[in-house]
PDB file of C-alpha atoms in Angstrom:
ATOM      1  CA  UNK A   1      60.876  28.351  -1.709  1.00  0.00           C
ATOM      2  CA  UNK A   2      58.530  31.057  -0.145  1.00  0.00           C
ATOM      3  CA  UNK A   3      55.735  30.700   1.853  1.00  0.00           C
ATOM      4  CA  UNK A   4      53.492  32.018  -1.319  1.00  0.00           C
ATOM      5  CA  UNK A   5      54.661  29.971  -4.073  1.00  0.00           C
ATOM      6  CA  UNK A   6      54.687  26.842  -1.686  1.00  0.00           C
ATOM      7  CA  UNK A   7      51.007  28.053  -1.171  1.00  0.00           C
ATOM      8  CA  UNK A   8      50.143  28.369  -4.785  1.00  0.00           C
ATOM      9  CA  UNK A   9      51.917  24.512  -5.780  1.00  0.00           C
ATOM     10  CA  UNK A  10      49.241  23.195  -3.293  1.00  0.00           C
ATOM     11  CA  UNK A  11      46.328  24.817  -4.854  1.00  0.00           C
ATOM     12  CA  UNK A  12      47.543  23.680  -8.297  1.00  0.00           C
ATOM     13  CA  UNK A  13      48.182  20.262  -7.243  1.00  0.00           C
ATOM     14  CA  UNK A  14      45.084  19.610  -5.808  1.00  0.00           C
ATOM     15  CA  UNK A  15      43.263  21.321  -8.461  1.00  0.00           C
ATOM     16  CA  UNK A  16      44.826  19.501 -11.140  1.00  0.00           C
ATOM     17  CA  UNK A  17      44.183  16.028  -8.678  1.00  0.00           C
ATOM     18  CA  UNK A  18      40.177  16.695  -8.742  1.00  0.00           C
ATOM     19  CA  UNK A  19      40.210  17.125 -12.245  1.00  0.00           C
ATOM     20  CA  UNK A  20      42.206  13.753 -12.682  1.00  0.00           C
ATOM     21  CA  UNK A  21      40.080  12.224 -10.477  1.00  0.00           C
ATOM     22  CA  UNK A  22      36.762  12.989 -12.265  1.00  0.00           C
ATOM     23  CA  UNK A  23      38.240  12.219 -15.564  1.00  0.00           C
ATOM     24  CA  UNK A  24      39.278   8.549 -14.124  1.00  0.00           C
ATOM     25  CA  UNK A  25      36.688   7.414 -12.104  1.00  0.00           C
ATOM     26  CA  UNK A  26      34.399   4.549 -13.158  1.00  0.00           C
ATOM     27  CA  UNK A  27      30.753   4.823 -14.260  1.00  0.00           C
ATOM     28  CA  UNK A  28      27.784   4.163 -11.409  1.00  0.00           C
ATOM     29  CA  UNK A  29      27.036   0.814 -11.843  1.00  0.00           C
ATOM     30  CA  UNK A  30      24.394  -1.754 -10.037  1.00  0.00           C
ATOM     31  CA  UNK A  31      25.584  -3.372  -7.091  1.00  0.00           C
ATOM     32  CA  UNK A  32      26.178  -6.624  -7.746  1.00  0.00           C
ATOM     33  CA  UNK A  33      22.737  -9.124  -6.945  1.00  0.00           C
ATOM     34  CA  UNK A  34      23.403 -10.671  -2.713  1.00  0.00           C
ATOM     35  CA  UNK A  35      21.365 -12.852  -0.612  1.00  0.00           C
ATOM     36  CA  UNK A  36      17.977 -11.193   0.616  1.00  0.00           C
ATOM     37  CA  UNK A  37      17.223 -14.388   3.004  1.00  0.00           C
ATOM     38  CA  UNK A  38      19.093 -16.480   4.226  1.00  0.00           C
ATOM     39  CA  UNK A  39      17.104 -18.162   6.583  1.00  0.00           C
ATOM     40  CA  UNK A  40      16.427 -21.159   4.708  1.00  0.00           C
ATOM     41  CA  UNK A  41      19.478 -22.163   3.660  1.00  0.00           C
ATOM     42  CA  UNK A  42      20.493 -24.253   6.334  1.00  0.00           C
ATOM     43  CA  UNK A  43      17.021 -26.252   6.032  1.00  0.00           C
ATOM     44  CA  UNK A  44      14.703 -26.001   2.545  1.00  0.00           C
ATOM     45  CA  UNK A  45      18.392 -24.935   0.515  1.00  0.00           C
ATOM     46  CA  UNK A  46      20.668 -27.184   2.484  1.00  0.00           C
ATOM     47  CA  UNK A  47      21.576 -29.112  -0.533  1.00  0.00           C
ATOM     48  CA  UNK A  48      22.126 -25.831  -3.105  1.00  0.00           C
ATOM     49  CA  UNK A  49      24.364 -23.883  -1.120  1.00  0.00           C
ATOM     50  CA  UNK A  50      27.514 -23.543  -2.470  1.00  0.00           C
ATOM     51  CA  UNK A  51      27.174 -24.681  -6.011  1.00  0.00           C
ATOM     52  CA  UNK A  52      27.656 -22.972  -9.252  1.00  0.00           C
ATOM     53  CA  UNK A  53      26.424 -23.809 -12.796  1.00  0.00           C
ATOM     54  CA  UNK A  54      24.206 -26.730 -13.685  1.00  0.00           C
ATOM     55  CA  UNK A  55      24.915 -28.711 -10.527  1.00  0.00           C
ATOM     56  CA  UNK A  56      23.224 -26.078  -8.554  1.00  0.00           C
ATOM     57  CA  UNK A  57      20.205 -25.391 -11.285  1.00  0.00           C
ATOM     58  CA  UNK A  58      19.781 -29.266 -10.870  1.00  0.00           C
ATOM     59  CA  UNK A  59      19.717 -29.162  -7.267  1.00  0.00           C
ATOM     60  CA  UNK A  60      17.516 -26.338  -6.931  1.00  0.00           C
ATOM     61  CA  UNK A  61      15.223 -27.761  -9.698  1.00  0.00           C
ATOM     62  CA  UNK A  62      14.672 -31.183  -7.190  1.00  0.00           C
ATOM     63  CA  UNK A  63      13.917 -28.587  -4.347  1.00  0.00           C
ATOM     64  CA  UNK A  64      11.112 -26.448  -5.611  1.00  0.00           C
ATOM     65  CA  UNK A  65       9.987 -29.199  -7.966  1.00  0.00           C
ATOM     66  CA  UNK A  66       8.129 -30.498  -4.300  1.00  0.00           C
ATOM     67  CA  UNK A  67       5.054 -28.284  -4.578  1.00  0.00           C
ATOM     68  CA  UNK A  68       1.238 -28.236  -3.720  1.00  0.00           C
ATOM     69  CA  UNK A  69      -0.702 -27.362  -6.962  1.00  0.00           C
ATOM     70  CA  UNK A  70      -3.756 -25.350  -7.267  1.00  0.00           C
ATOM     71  CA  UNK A  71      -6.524 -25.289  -9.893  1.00  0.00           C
ATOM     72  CA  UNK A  72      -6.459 -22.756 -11.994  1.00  0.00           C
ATOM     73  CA  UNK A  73      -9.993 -21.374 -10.297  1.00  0.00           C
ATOM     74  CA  UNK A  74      -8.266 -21.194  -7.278  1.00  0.00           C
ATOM     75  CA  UNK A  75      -5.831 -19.144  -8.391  1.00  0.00           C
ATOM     76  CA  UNK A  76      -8.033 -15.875  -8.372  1.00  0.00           C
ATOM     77  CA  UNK A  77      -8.765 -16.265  -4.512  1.00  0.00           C
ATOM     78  CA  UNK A  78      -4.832 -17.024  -4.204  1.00  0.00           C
ATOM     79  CA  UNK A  79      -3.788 -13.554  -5.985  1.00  0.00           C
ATOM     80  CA  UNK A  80      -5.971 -11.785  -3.778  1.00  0.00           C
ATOM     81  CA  UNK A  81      -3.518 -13.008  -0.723  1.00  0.00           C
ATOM     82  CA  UNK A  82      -0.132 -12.960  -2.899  1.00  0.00           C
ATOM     83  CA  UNK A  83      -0.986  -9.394  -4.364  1.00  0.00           C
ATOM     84  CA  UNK A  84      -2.264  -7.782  -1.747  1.00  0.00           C
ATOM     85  CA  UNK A  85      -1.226  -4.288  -1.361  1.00  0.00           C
ATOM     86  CA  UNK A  86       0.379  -3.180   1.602  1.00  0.00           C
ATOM     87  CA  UNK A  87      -1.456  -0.287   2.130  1.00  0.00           C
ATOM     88  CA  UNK A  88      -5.320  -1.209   1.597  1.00  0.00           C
ATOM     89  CA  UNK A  89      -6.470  -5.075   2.468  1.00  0.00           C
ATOM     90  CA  UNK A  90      -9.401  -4.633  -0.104  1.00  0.00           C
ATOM     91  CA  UNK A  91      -7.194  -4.032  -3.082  1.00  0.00           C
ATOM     92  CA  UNK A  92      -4.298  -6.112  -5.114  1.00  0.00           C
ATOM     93  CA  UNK A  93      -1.155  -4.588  -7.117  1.00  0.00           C
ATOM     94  CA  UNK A  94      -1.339  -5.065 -10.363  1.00  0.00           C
ATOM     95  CA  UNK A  95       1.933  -5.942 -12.436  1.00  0.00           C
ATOM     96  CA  UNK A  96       3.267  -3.482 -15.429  1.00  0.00           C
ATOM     97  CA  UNK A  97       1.075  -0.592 -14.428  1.00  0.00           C
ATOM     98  CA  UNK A  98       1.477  -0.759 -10.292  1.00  0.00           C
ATOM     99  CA  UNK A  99      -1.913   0.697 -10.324  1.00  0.00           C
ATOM    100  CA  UNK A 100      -4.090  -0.671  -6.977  1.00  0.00           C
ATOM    101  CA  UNK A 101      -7.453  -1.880  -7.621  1.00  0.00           C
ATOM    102  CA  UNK A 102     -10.153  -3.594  -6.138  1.00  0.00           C
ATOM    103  CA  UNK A 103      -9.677  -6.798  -5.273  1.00  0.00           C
ATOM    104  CA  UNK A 104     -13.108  -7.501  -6.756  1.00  0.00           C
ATOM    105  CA  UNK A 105     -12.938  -6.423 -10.283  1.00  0.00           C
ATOM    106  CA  UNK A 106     -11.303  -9.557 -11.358  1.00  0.00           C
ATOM    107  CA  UNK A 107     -12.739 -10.781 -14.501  1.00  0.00           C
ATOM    108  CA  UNK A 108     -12.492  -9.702 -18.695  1.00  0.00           C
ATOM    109  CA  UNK A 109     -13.399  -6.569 -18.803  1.00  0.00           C
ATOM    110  CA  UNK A 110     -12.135  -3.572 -18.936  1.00  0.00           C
ATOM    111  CA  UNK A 111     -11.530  -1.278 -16.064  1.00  0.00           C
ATOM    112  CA  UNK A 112     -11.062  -5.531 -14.586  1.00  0.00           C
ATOM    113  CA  UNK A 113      -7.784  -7.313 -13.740  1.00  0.00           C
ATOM    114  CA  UNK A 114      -6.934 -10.984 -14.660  1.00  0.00           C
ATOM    115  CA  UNK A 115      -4.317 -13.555 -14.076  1.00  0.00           C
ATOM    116  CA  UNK A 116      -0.893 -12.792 -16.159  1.00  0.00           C
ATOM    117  CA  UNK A 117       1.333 -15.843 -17.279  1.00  0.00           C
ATOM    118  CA  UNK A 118       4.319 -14.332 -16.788  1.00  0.00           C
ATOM    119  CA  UNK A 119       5.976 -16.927 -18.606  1.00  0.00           C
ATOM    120  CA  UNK A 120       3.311 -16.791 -21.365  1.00  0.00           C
ATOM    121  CA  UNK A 121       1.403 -20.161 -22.117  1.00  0.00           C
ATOM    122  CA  UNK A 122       1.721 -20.497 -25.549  1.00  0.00           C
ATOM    123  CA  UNK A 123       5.717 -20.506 -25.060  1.00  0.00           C
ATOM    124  CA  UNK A 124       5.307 -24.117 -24.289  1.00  0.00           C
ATOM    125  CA  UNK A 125       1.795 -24.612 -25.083  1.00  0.00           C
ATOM    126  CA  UNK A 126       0.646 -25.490 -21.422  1.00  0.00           C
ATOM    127  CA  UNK A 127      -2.017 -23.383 -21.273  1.00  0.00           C
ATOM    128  CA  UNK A 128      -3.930 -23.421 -17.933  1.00  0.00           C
ATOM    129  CA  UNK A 129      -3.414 -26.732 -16.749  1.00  0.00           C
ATOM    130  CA  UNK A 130      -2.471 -27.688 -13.448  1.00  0.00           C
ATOM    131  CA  UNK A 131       1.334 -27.240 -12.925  1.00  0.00           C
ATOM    132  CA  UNK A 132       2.945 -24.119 -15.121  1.00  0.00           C
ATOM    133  CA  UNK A 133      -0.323 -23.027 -16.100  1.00  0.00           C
ATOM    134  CA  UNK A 134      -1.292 -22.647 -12.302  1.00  0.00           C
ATOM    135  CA  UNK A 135       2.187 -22.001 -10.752  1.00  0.00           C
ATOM    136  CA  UNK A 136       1.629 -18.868  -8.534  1.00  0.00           C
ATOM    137  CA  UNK A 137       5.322 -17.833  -8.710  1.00  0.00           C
ATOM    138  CA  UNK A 138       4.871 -16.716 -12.330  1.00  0.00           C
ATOM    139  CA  UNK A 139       0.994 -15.961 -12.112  1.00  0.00           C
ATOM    140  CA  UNK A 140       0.047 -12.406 -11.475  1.00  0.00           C
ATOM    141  CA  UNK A 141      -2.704  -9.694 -11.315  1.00  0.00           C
ATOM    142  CA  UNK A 142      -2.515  -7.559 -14.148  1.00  0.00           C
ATOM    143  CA  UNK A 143      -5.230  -4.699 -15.365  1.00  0.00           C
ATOM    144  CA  UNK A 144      -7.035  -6.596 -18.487  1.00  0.00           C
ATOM    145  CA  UNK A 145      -6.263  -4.256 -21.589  1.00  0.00           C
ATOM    146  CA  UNK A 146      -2.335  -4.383 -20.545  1.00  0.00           C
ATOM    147  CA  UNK A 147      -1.861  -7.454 -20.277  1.00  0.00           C
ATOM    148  CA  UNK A 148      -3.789  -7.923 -23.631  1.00  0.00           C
ATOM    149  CA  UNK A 149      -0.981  -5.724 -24.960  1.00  0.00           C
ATOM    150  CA  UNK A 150       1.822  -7.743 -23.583  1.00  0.00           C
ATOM    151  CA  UNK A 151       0.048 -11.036 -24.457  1.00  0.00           C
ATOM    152  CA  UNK A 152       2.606 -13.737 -25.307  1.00  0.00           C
ATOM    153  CA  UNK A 153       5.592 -11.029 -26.167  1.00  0.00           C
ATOM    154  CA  UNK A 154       9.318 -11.678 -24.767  1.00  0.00           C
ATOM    155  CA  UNK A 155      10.624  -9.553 -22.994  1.00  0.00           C
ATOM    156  CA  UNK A 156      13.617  -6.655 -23.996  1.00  0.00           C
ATOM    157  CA  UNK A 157      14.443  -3.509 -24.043  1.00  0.00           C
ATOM    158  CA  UNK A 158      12.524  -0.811 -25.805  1.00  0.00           C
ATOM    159  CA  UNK A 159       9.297   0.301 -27.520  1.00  0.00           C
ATOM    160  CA  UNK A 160       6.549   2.753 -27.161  1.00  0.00           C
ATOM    161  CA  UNK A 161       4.403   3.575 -23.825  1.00  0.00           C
ATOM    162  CA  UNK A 162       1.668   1.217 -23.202  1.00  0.00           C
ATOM    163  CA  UNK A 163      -0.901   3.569 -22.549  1.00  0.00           C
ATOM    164  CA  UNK A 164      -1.804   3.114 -18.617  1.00  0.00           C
ATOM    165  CA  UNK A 165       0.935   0.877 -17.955  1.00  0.00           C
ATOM    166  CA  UNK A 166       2.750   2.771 -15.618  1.00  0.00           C
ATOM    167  CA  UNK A 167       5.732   3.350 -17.897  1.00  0.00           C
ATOM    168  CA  UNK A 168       5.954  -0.119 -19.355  1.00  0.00           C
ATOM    169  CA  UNK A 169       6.403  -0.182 -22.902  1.00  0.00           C
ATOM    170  CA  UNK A 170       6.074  -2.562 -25.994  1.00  0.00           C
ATOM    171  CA  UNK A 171       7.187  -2.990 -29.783  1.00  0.00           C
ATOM    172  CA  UNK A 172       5.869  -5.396 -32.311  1.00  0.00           C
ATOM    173  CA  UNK A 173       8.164  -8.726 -30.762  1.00  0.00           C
ATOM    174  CA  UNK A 174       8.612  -7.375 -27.235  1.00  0.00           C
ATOM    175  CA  UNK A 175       7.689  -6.048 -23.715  1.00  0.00           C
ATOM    176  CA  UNK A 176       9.513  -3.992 -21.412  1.00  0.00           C
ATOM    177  CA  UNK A 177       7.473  -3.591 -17.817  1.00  0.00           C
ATOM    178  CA  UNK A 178       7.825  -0.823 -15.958  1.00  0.00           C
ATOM    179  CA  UNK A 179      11.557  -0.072 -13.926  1.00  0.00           C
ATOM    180  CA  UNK A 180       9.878  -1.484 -10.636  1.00  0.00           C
ATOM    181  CA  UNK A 181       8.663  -4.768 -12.226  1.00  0.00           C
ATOM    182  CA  UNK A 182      11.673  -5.682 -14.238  1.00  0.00           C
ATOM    183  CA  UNK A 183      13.558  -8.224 -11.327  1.00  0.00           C
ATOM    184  CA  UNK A 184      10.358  -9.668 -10.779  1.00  0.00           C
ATOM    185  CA  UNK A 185       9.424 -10.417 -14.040  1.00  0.00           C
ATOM    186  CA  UNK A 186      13.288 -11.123 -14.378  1.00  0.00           C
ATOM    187  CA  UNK A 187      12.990 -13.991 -11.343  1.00  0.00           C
ATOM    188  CA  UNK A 188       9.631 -14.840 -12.031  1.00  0.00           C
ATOM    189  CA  UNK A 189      11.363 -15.797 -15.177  1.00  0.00           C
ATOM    190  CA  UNK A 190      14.442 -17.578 -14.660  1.00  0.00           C
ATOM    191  CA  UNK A 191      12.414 -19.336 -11.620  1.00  0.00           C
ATOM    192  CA  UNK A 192       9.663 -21.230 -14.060  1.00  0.00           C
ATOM    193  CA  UNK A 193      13.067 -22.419 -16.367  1.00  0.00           C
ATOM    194  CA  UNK A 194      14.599 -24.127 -13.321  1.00  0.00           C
ATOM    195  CA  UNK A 195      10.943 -25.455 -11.986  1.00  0.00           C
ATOM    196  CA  UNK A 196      10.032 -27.209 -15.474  1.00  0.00           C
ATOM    197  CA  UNK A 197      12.800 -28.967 -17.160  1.00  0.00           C
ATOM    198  CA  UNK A 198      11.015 -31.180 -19.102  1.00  0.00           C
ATOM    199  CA  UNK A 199       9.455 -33.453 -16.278  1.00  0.00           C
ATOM    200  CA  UNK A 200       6.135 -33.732 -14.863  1.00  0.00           C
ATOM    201  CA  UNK A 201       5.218 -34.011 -18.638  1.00  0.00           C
ATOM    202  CA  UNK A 202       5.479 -30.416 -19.647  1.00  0.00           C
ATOM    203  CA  UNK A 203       7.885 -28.653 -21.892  1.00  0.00           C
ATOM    204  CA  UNK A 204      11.714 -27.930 -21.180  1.00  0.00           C
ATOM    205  CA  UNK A 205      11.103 -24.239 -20.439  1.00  0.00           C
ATOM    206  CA  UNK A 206      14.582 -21.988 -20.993  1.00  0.00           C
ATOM    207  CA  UNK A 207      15.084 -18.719 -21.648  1.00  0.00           C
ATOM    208  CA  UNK A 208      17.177 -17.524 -25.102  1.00  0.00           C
ATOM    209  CA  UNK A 209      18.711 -14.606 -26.668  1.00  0.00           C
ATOM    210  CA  UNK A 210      15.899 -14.032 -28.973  1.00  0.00           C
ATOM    211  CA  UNK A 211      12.510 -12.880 -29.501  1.00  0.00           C
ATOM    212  CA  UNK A 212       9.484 -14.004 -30.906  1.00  0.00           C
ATOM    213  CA  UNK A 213       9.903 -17.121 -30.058  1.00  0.00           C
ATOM    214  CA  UNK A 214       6.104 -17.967 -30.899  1.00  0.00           C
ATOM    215  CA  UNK A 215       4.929 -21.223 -29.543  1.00  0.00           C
ATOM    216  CA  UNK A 216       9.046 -22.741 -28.787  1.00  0.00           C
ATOM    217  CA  UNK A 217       9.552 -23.519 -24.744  1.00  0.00           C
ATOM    218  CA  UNK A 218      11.835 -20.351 -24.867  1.00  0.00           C
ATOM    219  CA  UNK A 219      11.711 -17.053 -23.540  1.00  0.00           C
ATOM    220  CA  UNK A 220      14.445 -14.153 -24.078  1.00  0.00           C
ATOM    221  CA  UNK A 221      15.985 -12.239 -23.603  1.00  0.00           C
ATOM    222  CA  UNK A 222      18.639 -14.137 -21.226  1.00  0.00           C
ATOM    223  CA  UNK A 223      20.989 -11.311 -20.958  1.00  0.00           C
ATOM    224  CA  UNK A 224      18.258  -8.241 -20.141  1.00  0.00           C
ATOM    225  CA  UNK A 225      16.762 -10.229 -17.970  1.00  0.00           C
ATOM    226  CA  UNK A 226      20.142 -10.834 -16.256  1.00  0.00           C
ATOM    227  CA  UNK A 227      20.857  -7.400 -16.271  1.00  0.00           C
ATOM    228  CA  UNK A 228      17.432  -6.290 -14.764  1.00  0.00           C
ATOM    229  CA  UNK A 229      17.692  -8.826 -11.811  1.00  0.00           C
ATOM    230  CA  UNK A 230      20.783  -6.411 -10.829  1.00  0.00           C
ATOM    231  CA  UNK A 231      18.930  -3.541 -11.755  1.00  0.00           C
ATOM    232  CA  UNK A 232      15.873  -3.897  -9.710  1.00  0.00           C
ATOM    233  CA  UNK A 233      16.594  -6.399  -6.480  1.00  0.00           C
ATOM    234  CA  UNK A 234      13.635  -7.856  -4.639  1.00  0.00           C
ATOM    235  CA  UNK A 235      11.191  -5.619  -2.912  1.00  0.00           C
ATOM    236  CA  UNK A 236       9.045  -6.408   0.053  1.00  0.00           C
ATOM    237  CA  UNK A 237       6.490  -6.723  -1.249  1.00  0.00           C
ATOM    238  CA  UNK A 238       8.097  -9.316  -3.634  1.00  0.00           C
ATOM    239  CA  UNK A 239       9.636 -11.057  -0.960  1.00  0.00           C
ATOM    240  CA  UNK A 240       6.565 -11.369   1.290  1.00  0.00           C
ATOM    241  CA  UNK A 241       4.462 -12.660  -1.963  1.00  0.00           C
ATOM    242  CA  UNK A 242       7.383 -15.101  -1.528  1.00  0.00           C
ATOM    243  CA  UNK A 243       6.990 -16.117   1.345  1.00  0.00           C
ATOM    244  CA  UNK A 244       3.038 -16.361   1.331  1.00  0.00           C
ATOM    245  CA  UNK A 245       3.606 -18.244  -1.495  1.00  0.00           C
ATOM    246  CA  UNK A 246       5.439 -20.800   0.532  1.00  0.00           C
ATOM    247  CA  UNK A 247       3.401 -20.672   4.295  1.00  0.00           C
ATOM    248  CA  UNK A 248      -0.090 -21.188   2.573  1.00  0.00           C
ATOM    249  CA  UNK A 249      -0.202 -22.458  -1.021  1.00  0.00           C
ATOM    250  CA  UNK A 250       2.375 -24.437  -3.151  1.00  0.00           C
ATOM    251  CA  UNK A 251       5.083 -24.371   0.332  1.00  0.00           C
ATOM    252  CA  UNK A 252       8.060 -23.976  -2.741  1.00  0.00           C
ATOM    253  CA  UNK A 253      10.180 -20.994  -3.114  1.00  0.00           C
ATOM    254  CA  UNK A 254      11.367 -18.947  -5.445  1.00  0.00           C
ATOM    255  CA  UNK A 255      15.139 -19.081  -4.936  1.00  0.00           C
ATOM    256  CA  UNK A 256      16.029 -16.127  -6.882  1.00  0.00           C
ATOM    257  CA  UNK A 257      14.111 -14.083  -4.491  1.00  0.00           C
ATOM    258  CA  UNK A 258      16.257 -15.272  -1.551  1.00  0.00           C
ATOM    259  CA  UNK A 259      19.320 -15.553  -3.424  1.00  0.00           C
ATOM    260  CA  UNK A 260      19.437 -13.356  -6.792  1.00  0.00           C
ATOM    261  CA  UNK A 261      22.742 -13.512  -6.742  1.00  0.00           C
ATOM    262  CA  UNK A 262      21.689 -17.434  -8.027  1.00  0.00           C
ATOM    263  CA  UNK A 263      21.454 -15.772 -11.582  1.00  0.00           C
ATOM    264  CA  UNK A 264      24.339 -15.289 -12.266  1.00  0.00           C
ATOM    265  CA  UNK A 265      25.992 -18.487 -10.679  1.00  0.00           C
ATOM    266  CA  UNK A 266      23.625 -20.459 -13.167  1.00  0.00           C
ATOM    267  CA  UNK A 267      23.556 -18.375 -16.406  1.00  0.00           C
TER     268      UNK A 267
END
């Protein structure tokens, strides 16, 4: 065959291989959830390593069920350490909108931030007593009039902008926070289901497939939640409130933090 038409095969065949290749290849998708810390699991984890399913939601349940509790009065001073942002001591993060604010405009008001259930309180009715009510590993900062917006919605996919909520968003039955909340909300989550299972005389707390589950120990939606622990994996900042979390106040962890992977091995 000449040197030419050996020349123009090539070209074709490599053409005709990109275009093959572009047709075949797979959609982007998020890496699936790994350890962020393992530095604990030869000590506080010892005993969850390596299991799957129920057997390692009931050993992990025994672990961070040994906790200080604070008052829920204490927890304002206790945000103002967890929250802290990074980049200016006086001021905390706030959750859903990521705005920074004064660390001393906690209160009612507006312009103010309070303290966010994460897992709401009425999903369980336990309200603000000592235990879920007070559990700093679902409690957060959160500016006043958005968090009176999410009040005790689940959480999905989908609605309209919350108006200063950093690109949060909320229908009549749901809230969706803000891409760079989601896993937190996600662990924050899935860690309060494992933590209170019905002992310590509070409500079996589980998350569902559904929404507006009004005043039921359930909150969904178990499979957006899933998919937004993969989405957005813990941040430094989450994993130091972690970790501050566990030095100076309740000394429990939040395992899906440190393992997010964890979520999926359970549910």
């Amino acid at each position: 065959m000449p040197a030419t038409h050996i020349r123009r095969w090539k070209t074709l065949a490599l053409t005709t291989s990109a275009v093959l290749v572009g047709l075949t290849l797979p959609a982007m998708t998020a890496s699936p959830a790994s350890a962020t810390n393992t530095s604990y699991d030869s000590t506080y984890y010892k005993n969850a390593v390596g299991k799957t399913g129920t057997t390692l939601k009931s050993s992990l349940h025994t672990i961070i069920s040994s906790q200080t509790k604070i008052s829920y009065s204490a927890v304002w001073n206790a945000l103002k350490a967890t929250d802290q942002d990074p980049n200016n001591s006086n001021n905390v993060i706030l959750l859903y909108s990521g705005v920074s604010r004064s660390k001393s405009l906690n209160g009612g008001d507006v312009g103010d931030w309070n303290r966010e259930h994460t897992w709401a309180k009425s999903h369980g009715d336990f309200g603000e007593v000592t235990g879920p009510g007070t559990d700093l590993h679902h409690l957060r900062p959160a500016d006043v009039q958005v968090n009176g917006i999410r009040g005790n919605l689940d959480f999905d996919n989908g609605g309209s902008a919350v108006t200063n909520g950093g690109g949060s968003r909320a229908d009549s039955d749901s809230f969706e926070p803000r891409d760079a909340d989601k896993g937190d909300v996600a662990r924050m989550i899935l860690y309060m289901a494992v933590r209170y299972d019905g002992g310590d005389g509070f409500a079996d707390l589980e998350p569902d497939e559904k929404v507006n589950n009004g005043s039921a120990p359930y909150i969904g939606k178990l499979s957006v939640l899933k998919q937004w622990n993969e989405q957005d994996p813990p941040s430094a900042f989450e994993e130091k409130r972690n970790q501050v979390i566990y030095d100076t106040y309740q000394h429990n962890r939040n395992p899906f933090i440190d393992h997010p992977e964890w979520v999926e091995a359970i549910w």
